[in-house]
Coordinates of C-alpha atoms in Angstrom, one line a residue:
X1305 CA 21.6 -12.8 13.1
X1306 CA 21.8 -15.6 14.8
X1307 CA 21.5 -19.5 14.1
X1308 CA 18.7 -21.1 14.3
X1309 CA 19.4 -24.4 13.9
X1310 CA 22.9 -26.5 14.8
X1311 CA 24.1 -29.6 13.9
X1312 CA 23.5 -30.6 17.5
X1313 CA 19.3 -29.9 17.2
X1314 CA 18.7 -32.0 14.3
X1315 CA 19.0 -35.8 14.2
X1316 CA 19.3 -37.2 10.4
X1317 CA 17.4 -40.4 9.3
X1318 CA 19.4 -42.2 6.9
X1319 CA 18.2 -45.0 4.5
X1320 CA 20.2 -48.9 4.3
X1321 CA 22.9 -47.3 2.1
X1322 CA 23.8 -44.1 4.4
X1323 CA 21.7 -41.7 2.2
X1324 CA 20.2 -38.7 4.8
X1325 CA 16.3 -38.7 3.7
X1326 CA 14.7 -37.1 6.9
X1327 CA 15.6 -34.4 9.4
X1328 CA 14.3 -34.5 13.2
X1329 CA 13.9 -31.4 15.5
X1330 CA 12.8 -31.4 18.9
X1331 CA 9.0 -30.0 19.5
X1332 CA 10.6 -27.0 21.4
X1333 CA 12.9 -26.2 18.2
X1334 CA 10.2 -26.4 15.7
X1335 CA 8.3 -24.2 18.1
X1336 CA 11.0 -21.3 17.8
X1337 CA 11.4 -21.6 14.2
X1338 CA 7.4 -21.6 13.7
X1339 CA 7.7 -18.4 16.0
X1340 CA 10.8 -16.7 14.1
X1341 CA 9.1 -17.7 10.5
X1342 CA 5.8 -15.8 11.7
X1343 CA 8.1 -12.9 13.0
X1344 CA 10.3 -12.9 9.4
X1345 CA 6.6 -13.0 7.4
X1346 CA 5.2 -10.5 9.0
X1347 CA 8.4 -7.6 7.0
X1348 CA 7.4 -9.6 3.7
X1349 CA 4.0 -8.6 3.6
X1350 CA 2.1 -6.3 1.2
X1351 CA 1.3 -3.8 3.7
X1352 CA 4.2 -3.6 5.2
X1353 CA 6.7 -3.9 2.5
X1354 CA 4.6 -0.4 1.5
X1355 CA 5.1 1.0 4.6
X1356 CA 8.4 0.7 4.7
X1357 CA 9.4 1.8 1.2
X1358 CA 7.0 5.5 2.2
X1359 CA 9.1 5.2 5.3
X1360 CA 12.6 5.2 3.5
X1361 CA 11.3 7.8 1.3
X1362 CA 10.3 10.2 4.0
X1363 CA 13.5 9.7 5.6
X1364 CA 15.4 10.5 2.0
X1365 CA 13.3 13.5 1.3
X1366 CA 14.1 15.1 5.1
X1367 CA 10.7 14.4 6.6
X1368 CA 11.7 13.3 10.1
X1369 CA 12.0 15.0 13.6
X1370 CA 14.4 14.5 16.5
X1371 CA 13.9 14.1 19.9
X1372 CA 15.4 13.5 23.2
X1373 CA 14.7 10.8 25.4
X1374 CA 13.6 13.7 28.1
X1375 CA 10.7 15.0 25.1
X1376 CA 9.2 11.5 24.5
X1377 CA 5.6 13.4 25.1
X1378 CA 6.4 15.8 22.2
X1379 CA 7.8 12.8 20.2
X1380 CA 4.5 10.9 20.3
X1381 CA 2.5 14.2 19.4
X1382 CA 4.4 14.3 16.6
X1383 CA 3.6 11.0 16.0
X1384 CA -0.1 11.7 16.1
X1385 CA -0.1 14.4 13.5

């Protein structure tokens, strides 16, 4: 995974006797983390946290085909059904 933030994007606001009270991003930065939050919330919802527990349970009980990169039509056929 990698970092989203470094010491080197953030600036810290400090009060008269050195305490850090505020962080500072560039707009750009926020952006990305805005962008990787909405990306991150999308696995956590309901829905999907559903579909991926059927998923692992298909995958545990043998329900799963294989095919080669040559039989992609077949693949999404099988996908279909």
């Amino acid at each position: 995974m990698q970092t989203l933030l470094t010491e080197k994007d953030v600036r810290f606001v400090v009060d008269k006797r050195g305490h850090k009270r505020a962080v500072q991003i560039s707009y750009k930065k926020y952006i990305e983390l805005q962008e990787e939050l909405e990306r991150y919330a999308y696995f956590e919802s309901p829905e999907v946290q559903e579909r991926i527990r059927k998923s692992d349970e298909d995958l545990g009980a043998g329900r799963y085909a294989r095919f080669s990169g040559k039989k992609i039509d077949k693949a999404l056929e099988w996908l279909n059904d």
